Coordinates of C-alpha atoms in Angstrom, one line a residue:
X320 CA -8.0 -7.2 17.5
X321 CA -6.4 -3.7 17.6
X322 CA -8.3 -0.6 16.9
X323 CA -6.1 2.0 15.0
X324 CA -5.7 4.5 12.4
X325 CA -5.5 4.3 8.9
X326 CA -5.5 5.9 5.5
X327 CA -8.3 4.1 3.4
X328 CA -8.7 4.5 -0.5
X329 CA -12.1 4.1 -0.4
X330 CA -12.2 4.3 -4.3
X331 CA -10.1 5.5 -7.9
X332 CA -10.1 9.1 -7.7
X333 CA -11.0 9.8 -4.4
X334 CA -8.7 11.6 -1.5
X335 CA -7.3 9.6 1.4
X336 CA -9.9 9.0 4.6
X337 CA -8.2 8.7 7.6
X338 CA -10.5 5.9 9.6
X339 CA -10.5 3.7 13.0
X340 CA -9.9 0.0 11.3
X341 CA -9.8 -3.1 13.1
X342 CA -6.7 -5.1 12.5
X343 CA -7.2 -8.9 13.4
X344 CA -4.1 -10.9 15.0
X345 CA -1.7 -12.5 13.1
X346 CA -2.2 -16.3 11.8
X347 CA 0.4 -19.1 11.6
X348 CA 3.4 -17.3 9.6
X349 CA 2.1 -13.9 10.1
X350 CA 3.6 -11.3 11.9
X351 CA 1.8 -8.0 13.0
X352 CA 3.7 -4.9 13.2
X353 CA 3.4 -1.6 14.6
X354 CA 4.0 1.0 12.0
X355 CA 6.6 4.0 13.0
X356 CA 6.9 5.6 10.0
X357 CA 6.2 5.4 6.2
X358 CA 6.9 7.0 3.0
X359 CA 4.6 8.4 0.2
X360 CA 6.0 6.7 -3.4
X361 CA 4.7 7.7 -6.7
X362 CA 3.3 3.7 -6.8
X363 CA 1.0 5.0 -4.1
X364 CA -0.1 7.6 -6.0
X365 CA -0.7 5.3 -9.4
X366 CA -3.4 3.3 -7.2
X367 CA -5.4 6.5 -6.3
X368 CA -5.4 7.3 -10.5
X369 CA -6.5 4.1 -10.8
X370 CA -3.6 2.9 -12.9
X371 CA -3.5 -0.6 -11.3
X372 CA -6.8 -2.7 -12.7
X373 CA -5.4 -5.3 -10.5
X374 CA -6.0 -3.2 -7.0
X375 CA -9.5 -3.8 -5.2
X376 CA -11.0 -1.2 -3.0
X377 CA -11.5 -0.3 -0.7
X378 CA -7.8 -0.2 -0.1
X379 CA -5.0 0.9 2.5
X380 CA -2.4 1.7 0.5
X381 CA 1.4 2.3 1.3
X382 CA 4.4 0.3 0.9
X383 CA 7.4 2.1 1.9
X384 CA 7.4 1.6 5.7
X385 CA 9.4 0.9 9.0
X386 CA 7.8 -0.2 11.8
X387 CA 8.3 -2.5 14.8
X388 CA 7.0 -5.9 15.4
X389 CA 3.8 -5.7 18.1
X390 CA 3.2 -10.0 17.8
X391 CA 3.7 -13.1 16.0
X392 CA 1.7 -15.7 14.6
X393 CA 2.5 -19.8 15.1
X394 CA 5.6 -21.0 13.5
X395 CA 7.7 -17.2 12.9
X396 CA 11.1 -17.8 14.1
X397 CA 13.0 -14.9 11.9
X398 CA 11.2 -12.1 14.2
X399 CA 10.1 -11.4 17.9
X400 CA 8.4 -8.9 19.3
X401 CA 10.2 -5.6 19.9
X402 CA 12.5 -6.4 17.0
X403 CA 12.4 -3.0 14.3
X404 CA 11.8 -3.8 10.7
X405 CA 11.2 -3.1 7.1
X406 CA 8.1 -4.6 5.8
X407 CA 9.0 -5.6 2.2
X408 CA 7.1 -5.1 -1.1
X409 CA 9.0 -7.6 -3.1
X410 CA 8.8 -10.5 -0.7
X411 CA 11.4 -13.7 -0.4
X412 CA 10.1 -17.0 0.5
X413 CA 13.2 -18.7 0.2
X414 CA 11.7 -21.6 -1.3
X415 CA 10.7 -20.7 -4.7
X416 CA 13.2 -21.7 -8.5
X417 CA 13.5 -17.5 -8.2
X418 CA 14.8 -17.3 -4.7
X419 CA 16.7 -20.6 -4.8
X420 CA 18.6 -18.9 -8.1
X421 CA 21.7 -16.8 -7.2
X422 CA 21.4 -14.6 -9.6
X423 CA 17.7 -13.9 -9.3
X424 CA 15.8 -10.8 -7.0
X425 CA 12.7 -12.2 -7.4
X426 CA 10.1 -14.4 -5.9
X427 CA 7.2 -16.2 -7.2
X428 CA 5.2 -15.0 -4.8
X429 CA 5.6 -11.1 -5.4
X430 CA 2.3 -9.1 -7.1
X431 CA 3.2 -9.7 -10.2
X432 CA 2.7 -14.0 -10.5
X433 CA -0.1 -13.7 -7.5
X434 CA -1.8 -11.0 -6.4
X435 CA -1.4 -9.4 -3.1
X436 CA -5.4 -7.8 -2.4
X437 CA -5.4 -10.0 0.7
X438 CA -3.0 -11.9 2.4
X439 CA -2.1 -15.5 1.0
X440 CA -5.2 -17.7 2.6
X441 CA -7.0 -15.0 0.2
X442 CA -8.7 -13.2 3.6
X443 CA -8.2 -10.0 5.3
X444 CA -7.0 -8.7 8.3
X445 CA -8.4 -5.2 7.7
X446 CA -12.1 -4.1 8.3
X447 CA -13.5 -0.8 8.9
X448 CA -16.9 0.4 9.2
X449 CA -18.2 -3.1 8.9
X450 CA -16.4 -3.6 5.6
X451 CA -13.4 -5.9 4.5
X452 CA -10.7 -3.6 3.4
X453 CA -7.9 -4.6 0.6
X454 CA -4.1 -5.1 1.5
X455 CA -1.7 -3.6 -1.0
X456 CA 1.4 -5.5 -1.8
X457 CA 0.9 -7.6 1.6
X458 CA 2.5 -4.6 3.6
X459 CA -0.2 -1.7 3.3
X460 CA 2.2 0.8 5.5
X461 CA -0.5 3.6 5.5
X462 CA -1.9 1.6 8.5
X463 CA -0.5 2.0 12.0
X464 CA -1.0 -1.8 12.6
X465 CA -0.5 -4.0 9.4
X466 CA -0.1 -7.8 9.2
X467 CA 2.4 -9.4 6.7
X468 CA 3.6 -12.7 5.8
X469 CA 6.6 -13.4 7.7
X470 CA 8.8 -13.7 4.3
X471 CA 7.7 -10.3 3.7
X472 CA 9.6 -8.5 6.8
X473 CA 13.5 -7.7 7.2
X474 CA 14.5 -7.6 10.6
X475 CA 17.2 -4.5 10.7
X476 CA 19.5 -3.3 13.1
X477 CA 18.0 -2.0 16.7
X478 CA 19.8 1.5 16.4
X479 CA 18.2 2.3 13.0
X480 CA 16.2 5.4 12.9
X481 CA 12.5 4.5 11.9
X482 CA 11.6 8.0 10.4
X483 CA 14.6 7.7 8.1
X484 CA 15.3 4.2 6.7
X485 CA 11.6 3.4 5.8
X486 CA 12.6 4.8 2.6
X487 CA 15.3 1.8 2.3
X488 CA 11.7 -0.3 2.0
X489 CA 11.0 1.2 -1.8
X490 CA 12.6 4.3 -3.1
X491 CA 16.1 4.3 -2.4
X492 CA 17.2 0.7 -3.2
X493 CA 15.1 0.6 -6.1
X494 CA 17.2 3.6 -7.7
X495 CA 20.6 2.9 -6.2
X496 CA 20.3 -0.9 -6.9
X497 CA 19.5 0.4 -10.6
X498 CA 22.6 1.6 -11.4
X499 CA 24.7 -0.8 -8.5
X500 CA 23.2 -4.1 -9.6
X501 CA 21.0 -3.8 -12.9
X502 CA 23.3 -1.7 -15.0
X503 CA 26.6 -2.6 -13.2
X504 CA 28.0 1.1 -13.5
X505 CA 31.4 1.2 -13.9
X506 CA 34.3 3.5 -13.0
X507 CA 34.4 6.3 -15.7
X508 CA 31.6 6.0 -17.3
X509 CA 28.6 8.2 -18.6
X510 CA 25.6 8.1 -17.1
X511 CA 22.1 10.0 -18.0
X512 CA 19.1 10.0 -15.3
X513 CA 15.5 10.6 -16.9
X514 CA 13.1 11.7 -13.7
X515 CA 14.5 13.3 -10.6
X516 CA 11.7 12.1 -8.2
X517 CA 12.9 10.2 -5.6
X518 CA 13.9 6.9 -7.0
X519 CA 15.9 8.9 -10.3
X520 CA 18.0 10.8 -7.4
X521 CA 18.9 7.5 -5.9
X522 CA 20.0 6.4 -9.8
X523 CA 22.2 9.5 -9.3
X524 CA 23.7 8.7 -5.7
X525 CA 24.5 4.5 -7.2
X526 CA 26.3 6.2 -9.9
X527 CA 28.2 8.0 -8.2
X528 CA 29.3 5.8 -5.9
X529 CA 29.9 3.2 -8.4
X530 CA 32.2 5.8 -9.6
X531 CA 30.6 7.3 -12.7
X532 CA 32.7 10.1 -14.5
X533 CA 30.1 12.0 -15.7
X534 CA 25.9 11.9 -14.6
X535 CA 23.4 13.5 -16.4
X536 CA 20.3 14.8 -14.8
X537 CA 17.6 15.1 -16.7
X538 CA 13.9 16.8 -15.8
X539 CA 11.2 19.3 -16.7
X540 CA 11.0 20.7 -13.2
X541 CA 14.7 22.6 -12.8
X542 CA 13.8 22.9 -9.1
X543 CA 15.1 19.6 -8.6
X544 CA 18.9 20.3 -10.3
X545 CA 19.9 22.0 -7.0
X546 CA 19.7 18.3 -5.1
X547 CA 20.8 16.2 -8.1
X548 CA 24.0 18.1 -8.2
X549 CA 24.4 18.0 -4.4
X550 CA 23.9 14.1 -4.9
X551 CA 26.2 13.4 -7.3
X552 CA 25.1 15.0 -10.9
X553 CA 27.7 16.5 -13.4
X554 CA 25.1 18.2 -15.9
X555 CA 21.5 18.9 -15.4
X556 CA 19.4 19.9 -18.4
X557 CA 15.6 20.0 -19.5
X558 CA 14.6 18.7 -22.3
X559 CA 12.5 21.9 -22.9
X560 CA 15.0 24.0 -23.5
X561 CA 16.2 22.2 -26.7
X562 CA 14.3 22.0 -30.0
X563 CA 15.4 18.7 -30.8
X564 CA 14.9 15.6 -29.2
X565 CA 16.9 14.9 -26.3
X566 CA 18.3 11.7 -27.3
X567 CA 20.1 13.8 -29.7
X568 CA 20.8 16.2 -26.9
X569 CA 22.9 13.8 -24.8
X570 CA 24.7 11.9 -28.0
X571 CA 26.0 15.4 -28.9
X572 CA 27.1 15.6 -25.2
X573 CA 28.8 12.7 -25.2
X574 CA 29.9 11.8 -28.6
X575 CA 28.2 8.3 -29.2
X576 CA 25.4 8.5 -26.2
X577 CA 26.0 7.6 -23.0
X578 CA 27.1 4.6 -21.2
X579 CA 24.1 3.6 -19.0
X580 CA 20.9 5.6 -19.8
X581 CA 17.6 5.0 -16.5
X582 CA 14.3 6.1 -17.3
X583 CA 12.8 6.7 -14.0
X584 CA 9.5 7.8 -15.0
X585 CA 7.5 5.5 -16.2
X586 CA 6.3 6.6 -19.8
X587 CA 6.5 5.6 -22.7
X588 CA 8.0 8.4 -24.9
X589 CA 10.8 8.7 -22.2
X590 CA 11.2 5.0 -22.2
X591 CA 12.4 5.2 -26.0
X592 CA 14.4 8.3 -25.5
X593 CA 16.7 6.0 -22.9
X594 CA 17.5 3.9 -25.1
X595 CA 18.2 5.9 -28.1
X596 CA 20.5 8.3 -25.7
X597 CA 22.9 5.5 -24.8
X598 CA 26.0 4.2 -27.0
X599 CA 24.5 1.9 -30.0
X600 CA 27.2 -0.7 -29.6
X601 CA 27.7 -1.4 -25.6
X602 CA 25.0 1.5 -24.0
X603 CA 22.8 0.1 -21.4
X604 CA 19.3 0.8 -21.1
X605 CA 17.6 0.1 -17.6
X606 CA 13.4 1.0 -17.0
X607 CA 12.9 1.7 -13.4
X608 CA 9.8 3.8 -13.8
X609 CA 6.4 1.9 -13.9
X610 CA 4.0 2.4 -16.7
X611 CA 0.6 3.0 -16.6
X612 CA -0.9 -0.6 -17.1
X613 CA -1.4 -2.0 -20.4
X614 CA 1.2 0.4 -22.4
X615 CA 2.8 -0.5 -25.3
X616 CA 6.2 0.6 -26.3
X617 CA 6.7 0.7 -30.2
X618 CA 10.9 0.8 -30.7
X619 CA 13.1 0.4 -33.7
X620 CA 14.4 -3.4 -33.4
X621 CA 17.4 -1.5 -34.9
X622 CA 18.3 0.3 -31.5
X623 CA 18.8 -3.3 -30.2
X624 CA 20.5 -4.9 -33.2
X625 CA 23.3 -2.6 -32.8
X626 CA 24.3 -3.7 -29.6
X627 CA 22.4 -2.1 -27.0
X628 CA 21.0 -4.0 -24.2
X629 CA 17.6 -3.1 -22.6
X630 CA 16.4 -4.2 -19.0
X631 CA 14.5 -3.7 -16.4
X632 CA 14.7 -3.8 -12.8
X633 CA 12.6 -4.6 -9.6
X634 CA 13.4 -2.8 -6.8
X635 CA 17.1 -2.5 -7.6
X636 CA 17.7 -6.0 -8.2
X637 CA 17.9 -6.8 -4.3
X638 CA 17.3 -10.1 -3.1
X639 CA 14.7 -8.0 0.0
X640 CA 15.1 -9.9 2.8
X641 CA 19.4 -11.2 2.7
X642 CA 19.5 -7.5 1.4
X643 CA 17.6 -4.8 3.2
X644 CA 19.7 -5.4 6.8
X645 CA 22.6 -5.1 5.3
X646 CA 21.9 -1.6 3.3
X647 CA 20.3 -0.3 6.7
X648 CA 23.7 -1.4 8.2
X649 CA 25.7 0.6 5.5
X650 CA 23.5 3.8 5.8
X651 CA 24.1 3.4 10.1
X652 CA 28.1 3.4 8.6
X653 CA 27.2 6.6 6.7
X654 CA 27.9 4.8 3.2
X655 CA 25.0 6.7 1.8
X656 CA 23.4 9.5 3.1
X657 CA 19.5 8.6 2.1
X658 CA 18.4 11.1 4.4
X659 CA 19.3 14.0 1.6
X660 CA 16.1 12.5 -0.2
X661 CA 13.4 13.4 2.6
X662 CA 12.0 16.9 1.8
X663 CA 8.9 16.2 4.2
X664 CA 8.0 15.0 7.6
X665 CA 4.3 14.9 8.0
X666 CA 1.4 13.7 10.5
X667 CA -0.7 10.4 9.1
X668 CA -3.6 12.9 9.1
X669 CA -1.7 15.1 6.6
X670 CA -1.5 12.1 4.1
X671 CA -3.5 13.9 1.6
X672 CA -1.6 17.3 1.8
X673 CA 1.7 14.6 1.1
X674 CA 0.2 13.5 -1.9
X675 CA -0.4 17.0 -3.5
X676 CA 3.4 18.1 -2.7
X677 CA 4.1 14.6 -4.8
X678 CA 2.2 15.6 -7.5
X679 CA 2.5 19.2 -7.7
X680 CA 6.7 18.7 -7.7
X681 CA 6.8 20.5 -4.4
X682 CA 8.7 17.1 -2.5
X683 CA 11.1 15.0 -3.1
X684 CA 9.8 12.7 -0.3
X685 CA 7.6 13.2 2.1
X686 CA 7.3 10.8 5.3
X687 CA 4.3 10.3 7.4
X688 CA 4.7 9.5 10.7
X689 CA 2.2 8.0 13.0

């Protein structure tokens, strides 16, 4: 057992506690790593509001993470000690109709089809205080030690910097894998970006480098325009500075709408304005942001009948554990700069100030290191 700290949600509502916890070894197909570095993501941030009824506290959060492998359980052959890796929030057993399909980046064992409070024999490997504490998503990054299935962890390159390519375990490839692999952007096309947090900026870097003609950043906080141009926007624009709606906005911009439209924010309202804002006939629609739980969206069946194809994506359409080493390998190749996205570098302790940069607009993304 190791002794370690950790950022515990001790319930919905409530700030961050930094706490000793005991982490117990690894079991048969486990494998225990030591946390370098992790990133604060707005999902994070939905589990403090409570958005999640499917998240038990008490609760150590976290899930965007880079670490390296302390020890193994029986039967792990894909990682060793000493090896770096990416814990991963979407996991890939290998074995499921999902991850046996080509075309699919899911598994049947990700949060959604089973949940992911404790590990998969349904115990812990948490406790603090005398108490069982919850795993999020299997990976709970916001712990110095964590244990995670073995399917759950990418091994990635040795020369990878920790502090930098945790983000490569949420925010980045969700965005850039949006527009790369959801939408399939391509050259010449129109693009508009709803929510410049950053998973929307990432949206922006994929179209650009899939070689978009013209991308449309789109926010209430202008503070962020600055880094969505730098990253690859054309136009930036608040909605709040037009009496109309700005579905209307972007098809007088463009003529019919645009050619891919992302919502990265995860309501409702903004939902439905993505779809309306891209071309009736061909437009693509892609939801990246996640809604509160238990949201309906009411739509006009006649913005699909037209033509218009709506999707959704889970963390960029990447199959996590083929995919993850080789997007460290490119950003090591300077393909993509991800490193643009990191406003932040903060101590574990300072997890709570983090949070309030997050939700005050102050960050883009903040990283805690331990």
């Amino acid at each position: 057992v190791i002794r370690c700290r950790a950022a515990v949600a001790w319930a919905v509502g409530k700030p961050l506690s930094i706490e000793e916890v005991e982490v117990a070894p690894p079991k048969a197909g486990e494998v225990r790593i030591k946390i370098v570095a992790t990133g604060i993501c707005r999902t994070d941030d939905h589990i403090l509001e409570g958005c999640f009824p499917n998240v038990d506290f008490p609760v150590i959060p976290g899930h965007e993470g880079a670490g390296i492998v302390e020890s193994i359980g029986e039967g792990v052959t894909s990682v060793k000690p000493g090896d770096k890796v990416i814990p991963l929030c979407v996991p890939q057993c290998g074995e499921c109709s999902f991850c046996l399909n080509p075309e699919s980046s899911y598994c049947l064992k990700t949060h959604v089809s089973e949940p992911q409070n404790l590990l998969p024999d349904k115990t812990s490997r948490f406790t603090c205080k005398g108490k069982q504490i919850h795993h999020f998503l299997w990976v709970s990054t916001f712990a110095e030690y964590t244990v995670i299935p073995e399917y759950a962890t990418a091994k990635i390159d040795a020369a990878a910097p920790l502090d930098k390519v945790c983000l490569l375990g949420c925010g980045f490839p969700t965005g850039y894998g949006a527009a790369i692999n959801t939408a399939k952007v391509k050259p010449g096309s129109t693009c508009a970006i709803f929510g410049l947090g950053g998973v929307g900026l990432s949206v922006v870097m994929g179209c650009k480098a899939a070689g978009a003609s013209r991308i449309i950043a789109i926010d209430i906080n202008k503070d962020k325009f600055a880094k969505a141009k730098e990253l690859g926007a054309t136009d930036c624009i608040s909605p709040r500075d037009f009496k109309k709606p700005i579905q209307e906005v972007l098809t007088e911009m463009t003529g019919h709408g645009v050619d891919y439209s992302f919502e990265v924010i995860g309501l409702v309202d903004t939902m439905t304005a993505a779809l309306a804002s891209c071309n009736m006939n061909t437009g693509v629609c892609v939801m990246v942001g996640v809604p509160p739980s238990g949201s309906v969206i009411p739509v006009d069946p006649m913005l699909l009948l037209s033509g218009r194809t709506w999707k959704g994506t889970l963390l960029g359409g990447w199959k996590m554990r083929d995919c993850i080493p080789k997007l460290v390998s490119s950003y090591l190749e300077k393909k993509f700069n991800s490193d643009l996205l990191i406003t932040h570098t903060l101590p574990i302790a300072n997890v709570n100030e983090g949070f309030e940069l997050l939700r005050t607009g102050k960050s883009i993304r903040s990283v805690l290191l331990f």
